[in-house]
PDB file of C-alpha atoms in Angstrom:
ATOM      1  CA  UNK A   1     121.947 102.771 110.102  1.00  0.00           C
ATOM      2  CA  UNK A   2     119.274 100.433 109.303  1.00  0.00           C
ATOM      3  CA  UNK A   3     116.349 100.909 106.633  1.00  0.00           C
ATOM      4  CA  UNK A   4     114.303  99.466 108.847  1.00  0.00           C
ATOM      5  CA  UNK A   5     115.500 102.321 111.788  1.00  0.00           C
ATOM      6  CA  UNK A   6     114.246 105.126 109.109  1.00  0.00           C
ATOM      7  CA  UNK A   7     111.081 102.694 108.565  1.00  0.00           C
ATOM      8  CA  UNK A   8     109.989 102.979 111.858  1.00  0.00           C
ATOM      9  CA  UNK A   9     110.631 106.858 112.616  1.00  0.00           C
ATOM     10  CA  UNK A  10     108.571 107.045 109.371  1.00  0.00           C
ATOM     11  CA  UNK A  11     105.480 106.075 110.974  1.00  0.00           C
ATOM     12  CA  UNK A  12     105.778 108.109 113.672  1.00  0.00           C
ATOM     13  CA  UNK A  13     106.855 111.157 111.592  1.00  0.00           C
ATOM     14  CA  UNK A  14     103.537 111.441 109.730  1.00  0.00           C
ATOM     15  CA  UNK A  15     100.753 109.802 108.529  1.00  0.00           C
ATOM     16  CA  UNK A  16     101.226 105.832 108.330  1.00  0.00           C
ATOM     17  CA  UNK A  17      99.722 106.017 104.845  1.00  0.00           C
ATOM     18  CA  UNK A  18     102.394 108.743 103.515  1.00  0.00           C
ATOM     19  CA  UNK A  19     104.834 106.831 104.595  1.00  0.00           C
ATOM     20  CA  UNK A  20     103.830 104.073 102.816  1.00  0.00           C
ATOM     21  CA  UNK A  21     103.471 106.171  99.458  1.00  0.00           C
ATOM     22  CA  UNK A  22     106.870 107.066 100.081  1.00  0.00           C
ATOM     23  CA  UNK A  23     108.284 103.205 100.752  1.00  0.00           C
ATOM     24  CA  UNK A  24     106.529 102.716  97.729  1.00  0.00           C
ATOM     25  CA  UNK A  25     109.128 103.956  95.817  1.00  0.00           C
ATOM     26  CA  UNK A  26     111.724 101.477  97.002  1.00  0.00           C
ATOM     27  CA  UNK A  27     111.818  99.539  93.137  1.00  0.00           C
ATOM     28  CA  UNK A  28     112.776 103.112  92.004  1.00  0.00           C
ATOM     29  CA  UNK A  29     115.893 103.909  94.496  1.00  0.00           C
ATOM     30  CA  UNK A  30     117.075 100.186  94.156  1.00  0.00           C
ATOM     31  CA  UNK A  31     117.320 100.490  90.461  1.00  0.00           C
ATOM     32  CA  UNK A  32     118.903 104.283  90.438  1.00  0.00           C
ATOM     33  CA  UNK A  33     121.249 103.127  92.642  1.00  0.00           C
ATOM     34  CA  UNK A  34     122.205  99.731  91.476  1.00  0.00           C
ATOM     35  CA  UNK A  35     123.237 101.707  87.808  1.00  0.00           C
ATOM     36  CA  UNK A  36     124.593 104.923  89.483  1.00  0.00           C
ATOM     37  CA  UNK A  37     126.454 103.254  91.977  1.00  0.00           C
ATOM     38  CA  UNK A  38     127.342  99.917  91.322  1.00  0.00           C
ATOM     39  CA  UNK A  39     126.630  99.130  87.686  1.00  0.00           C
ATOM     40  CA  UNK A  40     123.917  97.073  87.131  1.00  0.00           C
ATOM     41  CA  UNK A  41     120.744  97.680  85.201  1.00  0.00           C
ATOM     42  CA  UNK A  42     116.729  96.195  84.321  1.00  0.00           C
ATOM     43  CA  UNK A  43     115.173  96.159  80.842  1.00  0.00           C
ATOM     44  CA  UNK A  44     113.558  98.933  79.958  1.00  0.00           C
ATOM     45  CA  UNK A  45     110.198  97.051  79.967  1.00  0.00           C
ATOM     46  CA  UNK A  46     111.014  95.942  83.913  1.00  0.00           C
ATOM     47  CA  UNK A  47     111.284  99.374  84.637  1.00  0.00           C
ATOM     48  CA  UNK A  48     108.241 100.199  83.033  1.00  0.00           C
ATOM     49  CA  UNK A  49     106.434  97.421  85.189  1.00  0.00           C
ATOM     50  CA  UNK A  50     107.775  99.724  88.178  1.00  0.00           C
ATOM     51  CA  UNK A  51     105.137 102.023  87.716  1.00  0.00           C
ATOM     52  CA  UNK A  52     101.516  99.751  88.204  1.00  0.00           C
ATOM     53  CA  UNK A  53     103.876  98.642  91.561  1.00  0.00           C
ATOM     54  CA  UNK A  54     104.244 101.752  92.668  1.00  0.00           C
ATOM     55  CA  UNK A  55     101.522 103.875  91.688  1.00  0.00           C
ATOM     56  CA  UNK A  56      99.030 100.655  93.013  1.00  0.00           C
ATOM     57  CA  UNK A  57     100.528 101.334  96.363  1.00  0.00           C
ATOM     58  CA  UNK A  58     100.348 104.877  96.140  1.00  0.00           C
ATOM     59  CA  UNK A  59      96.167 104.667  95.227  1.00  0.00           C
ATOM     60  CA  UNK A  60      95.795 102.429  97.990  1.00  0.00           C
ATOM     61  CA  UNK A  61      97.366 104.479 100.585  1.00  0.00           C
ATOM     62  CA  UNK A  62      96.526 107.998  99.334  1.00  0.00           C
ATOM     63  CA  UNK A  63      92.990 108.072 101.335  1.00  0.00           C
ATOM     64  CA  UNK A  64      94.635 110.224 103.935  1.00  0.00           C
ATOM     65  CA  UNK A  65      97.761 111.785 103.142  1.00  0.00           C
ATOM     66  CA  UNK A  66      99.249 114.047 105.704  1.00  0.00           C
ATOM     67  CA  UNK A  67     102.688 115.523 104.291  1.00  0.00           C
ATOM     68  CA  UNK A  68     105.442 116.220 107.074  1.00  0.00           C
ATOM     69  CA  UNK A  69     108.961 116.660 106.250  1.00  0.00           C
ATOM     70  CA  UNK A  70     111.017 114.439 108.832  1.00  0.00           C
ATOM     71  CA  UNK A  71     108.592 111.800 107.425  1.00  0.00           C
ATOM     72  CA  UNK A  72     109.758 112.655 103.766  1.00  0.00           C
ATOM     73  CA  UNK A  73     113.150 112.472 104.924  1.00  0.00           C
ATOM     74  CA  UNK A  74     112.474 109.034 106.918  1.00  0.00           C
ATOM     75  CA  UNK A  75     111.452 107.107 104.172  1.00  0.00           C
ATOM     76  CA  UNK A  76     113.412 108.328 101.262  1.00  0.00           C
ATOM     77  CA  UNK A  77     116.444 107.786 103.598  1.00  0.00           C
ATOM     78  CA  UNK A  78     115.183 103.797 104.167  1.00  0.00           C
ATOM     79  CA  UNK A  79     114.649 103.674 100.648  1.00  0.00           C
ATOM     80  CA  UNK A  80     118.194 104.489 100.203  1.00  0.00           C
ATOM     81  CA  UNK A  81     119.407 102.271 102.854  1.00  0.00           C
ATOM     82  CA  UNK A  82     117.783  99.672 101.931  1.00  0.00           C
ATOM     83  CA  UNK A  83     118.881  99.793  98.005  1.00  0.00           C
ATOM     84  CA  UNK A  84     122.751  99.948  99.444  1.00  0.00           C
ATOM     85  CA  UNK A  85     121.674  97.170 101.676  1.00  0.00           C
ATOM     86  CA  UNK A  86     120.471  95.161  98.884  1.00  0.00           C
ATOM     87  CA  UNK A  87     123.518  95.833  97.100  1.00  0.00           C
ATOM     88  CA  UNK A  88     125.842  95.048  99.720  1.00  0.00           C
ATOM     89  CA  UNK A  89     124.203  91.727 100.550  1.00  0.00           C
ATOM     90  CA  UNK A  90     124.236  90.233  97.381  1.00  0.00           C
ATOM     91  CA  UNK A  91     128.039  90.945  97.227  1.00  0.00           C
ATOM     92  CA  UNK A  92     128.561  89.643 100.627  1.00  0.00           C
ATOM     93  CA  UNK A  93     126.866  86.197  99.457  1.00  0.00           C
ATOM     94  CA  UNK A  94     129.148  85.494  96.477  1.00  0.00           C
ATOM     95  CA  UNK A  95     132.248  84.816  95.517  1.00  0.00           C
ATOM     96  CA  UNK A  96     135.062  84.294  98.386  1.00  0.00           C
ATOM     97  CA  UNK A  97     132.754  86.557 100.415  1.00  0.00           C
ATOM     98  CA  UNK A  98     129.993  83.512 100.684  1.00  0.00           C
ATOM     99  CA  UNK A  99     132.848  81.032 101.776  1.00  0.00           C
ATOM    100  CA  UNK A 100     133.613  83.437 104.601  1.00  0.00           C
ATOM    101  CA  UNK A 101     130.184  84.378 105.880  1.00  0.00           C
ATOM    102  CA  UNK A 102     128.270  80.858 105.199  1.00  0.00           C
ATOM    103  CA  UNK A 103     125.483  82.535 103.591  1.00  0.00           C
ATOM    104  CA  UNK A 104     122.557  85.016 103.959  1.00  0.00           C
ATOM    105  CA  UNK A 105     121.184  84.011 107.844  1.00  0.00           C
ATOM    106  CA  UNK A 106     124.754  84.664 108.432  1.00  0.00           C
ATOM    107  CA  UNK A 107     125.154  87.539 106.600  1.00  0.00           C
ATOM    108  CA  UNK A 108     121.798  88.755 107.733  1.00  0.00           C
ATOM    109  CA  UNK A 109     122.980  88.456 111.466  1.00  0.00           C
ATOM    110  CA  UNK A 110     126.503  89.858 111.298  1.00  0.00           C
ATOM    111  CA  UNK A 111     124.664  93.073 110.132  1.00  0.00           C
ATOM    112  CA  UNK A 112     122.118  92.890 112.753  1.00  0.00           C
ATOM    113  CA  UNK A 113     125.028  92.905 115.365  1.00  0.00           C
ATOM    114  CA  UNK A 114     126.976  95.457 113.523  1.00  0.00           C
ATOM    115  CA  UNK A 115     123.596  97.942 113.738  1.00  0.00           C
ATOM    116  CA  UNK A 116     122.646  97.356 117.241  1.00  0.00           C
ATOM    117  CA  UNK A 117     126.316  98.308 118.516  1.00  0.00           C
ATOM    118  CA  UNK A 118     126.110 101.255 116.099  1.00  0.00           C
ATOM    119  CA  UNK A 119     122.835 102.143 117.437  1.00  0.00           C
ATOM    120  CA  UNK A 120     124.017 102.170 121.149  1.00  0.00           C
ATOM    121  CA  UNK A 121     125.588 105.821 120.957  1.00  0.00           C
ATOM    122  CA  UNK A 122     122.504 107.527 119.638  1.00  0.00           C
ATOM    123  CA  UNK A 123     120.375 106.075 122.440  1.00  0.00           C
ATOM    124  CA  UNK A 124     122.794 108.421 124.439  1.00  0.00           C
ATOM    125  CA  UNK A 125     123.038 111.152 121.622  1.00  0.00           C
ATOM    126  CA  UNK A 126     119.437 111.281 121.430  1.00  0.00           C
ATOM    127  CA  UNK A 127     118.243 111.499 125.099  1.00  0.00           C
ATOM    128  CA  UNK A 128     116.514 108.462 124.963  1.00  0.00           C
ATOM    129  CA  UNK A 129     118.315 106.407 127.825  1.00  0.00           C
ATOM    130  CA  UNK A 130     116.464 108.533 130.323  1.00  0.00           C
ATOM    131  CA  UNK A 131     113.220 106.997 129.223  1.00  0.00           C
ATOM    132  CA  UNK A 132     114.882 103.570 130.732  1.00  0.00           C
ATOM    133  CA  UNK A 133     112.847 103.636 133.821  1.00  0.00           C
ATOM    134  CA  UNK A 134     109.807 104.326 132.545  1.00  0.00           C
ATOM    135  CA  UNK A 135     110.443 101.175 129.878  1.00  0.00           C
ATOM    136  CA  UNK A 136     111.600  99.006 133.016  1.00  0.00           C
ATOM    137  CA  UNK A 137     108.420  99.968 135.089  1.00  0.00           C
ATOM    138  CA  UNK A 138     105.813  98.982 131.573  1.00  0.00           C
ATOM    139  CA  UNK A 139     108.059  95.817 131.251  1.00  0.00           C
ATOM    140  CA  UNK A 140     107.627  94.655 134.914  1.00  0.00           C
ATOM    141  CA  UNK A 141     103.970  95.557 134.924  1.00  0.00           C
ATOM    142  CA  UNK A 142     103.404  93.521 131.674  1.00  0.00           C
ATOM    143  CA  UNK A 143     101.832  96.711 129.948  1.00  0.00           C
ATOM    144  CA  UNK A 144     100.679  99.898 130.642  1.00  0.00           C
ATOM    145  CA  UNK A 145      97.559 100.163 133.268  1.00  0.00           C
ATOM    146  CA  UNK A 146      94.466  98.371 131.989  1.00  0.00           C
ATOM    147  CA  UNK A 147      96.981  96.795 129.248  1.00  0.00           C
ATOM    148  CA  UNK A 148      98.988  93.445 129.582  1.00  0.00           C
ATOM    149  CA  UNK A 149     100.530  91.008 127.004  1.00  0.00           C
ATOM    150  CA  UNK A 150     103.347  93.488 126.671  1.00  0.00           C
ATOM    151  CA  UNK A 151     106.595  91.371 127.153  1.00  0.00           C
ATOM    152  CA  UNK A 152     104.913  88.724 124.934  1.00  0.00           C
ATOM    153  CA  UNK A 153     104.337  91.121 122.183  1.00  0.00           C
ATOM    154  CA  UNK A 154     107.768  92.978 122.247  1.00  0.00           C
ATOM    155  CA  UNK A 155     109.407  89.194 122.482  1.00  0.00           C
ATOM    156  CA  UNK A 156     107.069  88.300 119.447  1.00  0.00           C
ATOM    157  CA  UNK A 157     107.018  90.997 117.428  1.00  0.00           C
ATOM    158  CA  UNK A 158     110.790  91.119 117.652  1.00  0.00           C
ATOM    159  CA  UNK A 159     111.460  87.605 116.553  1.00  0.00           C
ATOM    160  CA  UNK A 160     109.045  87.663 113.447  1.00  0.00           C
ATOM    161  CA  UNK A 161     110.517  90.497 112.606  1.00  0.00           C
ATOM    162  CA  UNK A 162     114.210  88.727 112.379  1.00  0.00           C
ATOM    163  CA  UNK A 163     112.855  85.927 111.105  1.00  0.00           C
ATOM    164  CA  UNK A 164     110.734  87.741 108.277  1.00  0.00           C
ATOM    165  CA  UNK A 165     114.178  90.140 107.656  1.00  0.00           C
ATOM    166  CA  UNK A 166     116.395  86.598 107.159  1.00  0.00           C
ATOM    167  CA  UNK A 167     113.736  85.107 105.188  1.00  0.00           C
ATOM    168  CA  UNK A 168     114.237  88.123 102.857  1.00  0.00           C
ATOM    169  CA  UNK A 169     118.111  88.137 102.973  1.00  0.00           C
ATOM    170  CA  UNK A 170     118.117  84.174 102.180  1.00  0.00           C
ATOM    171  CA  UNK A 171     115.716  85.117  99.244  1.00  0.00           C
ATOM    172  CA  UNK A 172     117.903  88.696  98.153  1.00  0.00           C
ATOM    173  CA  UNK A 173     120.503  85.820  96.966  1.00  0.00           C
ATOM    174  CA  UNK A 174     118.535  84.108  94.605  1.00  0.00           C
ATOM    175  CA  UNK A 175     117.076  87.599  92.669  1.00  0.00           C
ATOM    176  CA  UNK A 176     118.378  91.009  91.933  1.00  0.00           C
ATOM    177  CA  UNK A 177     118.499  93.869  94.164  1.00  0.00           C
ATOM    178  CA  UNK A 178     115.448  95.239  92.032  1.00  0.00           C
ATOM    179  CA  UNK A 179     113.375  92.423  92.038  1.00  0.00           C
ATOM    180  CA  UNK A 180     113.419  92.164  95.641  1.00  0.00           C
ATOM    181  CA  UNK A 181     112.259  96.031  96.251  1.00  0.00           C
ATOM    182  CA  UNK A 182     109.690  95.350  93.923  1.00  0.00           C
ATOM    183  CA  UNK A 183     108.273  92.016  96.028  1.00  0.00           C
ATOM    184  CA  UNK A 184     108.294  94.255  99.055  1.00  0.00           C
ATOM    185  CA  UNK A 185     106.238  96.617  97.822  1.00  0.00           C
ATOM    186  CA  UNK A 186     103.651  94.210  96.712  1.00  0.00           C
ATOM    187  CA  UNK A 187     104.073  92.783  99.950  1.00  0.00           C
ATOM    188  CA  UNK A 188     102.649  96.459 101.009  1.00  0.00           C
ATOM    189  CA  UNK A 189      99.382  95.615  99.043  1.00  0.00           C
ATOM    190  CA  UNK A 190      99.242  91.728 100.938  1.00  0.00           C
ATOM    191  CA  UNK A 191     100.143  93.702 104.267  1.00  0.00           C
ATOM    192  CA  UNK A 192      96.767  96.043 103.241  1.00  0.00           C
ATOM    193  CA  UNK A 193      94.639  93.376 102.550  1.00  0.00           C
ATOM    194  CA  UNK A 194      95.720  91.252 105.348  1.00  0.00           C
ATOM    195  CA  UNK A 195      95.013  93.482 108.028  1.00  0.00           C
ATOM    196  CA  UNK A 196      91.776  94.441 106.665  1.00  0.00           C
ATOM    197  CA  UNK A 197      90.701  90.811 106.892  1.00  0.00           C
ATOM    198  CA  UNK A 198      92.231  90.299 110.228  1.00  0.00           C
ATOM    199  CA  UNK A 199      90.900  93.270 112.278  1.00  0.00           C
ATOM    200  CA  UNK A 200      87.666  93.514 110.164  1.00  0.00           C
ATOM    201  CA  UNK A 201      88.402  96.693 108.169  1.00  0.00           C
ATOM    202  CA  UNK A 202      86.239  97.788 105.405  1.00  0.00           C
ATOM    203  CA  UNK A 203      88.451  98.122 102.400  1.00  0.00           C
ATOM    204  CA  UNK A 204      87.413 101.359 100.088  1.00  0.00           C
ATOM    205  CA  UNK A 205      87.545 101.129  96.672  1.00  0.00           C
ATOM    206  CA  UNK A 206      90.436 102.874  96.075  1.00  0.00           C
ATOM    207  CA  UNK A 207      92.291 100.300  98.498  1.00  0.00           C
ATOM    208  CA  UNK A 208      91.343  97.316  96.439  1.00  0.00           C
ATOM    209  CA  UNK A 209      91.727  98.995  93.394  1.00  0.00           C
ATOM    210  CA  UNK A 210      95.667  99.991  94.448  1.00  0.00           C
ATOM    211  CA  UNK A 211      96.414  96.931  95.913  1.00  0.00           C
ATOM    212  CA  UNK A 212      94.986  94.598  92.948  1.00  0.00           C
ATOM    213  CA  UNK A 213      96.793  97.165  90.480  1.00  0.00           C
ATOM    214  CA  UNK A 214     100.764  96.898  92.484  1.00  0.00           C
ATOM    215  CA  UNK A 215      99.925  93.052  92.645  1.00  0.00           C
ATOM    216  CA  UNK A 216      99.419  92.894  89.145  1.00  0.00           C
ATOM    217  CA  UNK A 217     102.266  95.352  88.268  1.00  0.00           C
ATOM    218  CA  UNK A 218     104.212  92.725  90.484  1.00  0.00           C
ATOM    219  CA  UNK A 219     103.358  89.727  88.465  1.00  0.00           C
ATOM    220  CA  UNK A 220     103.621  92.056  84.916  1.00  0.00           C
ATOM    221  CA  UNK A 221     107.027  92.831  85.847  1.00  0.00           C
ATOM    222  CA  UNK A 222     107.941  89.010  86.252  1.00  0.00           C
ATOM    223  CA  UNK A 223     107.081  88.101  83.118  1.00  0.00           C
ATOM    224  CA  UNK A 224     108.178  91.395  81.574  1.00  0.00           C
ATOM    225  CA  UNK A 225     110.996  90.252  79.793  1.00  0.00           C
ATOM    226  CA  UNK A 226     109.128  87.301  78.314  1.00  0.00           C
ATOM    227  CA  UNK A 227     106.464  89.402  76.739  1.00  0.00           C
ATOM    228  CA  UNK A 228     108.955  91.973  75.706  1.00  0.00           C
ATOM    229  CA  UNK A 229     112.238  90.411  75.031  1.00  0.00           C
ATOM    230  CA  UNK A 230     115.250  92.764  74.560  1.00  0.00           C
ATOM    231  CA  UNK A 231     116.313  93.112  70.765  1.00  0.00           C
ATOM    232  CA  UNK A 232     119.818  91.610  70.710  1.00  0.00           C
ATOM    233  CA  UNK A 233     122.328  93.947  69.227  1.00  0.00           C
ATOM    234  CA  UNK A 234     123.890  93.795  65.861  1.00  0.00           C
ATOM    235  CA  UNK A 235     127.712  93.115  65.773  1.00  0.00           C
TER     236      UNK A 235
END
């Protein structure tokens, strides 16, 4: 319902770092779809800038690949939400559209309130309102035994992540639907990096090599049409 739904099952799916190949490929859906579906198109030498973004992310997470199916179909389903999503937003913040919602935060919640009550039913379909006393229990112990911080970390992590998810609507309405899966995936190589600094990971050389290659792919495809203008066509 949600790219961010298929996102998460992802992870759990299969390896964290096969998931990320797959998210990698974001750019790719988003343009596909964006000509297949709703008519728009990139320059051919953006599109050729979507492969340093990609394959960068793919190098730095191919250290431990562990190939599942459901995790396959996880990911290449958010990619596909999330190029519709894209889509969808940036016609929902212009024209007479944009005069009705009041912009992306408010286009950014109505869809948040639209998924949650469309996400209610499979909690049921899915079996997973019997794990609701077992939830209650963690939440009124603060964590798990020997754990606490819990309800601050589910409150926290559940804000930033709106917050981060409007900052990104707000942005989708300034750039194409392309241009923003291509800044989240170099956000993957940031994300890499960051971590690796905050919990004092050594990062391989592959890593560094991946992640300096997608943010340079990123930056390349910026600039792409300036260093390889598109030959205006004779009447």
């Amino acid at each position: 319902l949600r790219e961010g739904d298929g996102a998460v099952f992802s992870l759990s799916a299969g390896a964290v770092s096969f998931a990320q190949v797959i998210k990698a490929a974001e750019p790719a859906f988003a343009a596909a779809i964006g000509y297949a579906v709703y008519g728009s198109s990139v320059s051919r030498a953006k599109l050729l800038m979507l492969v340093p973004v990609i394959g960068g992310i793919c190098i730095a997470s191919a250290s431990e690949l562990d190939f599942t199916w459901a995790c396959l179909a996880a990911a290449g389903g958010a990619n596909v939400a999330a190029a519709f999503r894209g889509q969808e937003n940036k016609k929902a913040m212009a024209g007479d559209m944009k005069a009705a919602i009041g912009g992306g935060a408010n286009a950014y919640a109505i869809g948040t309130l639209w998924s949650t009550l469309l996400l209610i039913p499979t909690v049921f379909i899915t079996g997973e309102w019997q794990k609701m006393d077992a939830f209650l229990k963690v939440w009124e112990d603060d964590g798990l035994p020997g754990h606490t911080g819990f309800r601050f970390n589910l409150i926290m992590s559940g804000l930033t992540f709106y917050l981060y998810n409007e900052v990104s609507t707000l942005a989708l309405g300034k750039i194409s639907g392309v241009t923003h899966s291509v800044a989240n995936t170099a956000k993957r190589a940031i994300i890499i990096v960051g971590c690796a600094i905050a919990f004092g990971e050594s990062m391989s050389p592959s890593k560094m090599a991946g992640c300096s290659i997608a943010i340079g792919g990123t930056f390349l495809y910026a600039v792409a049409d300036d260093i390889l203008p598109q030959k205006k066509k004779s009447a």
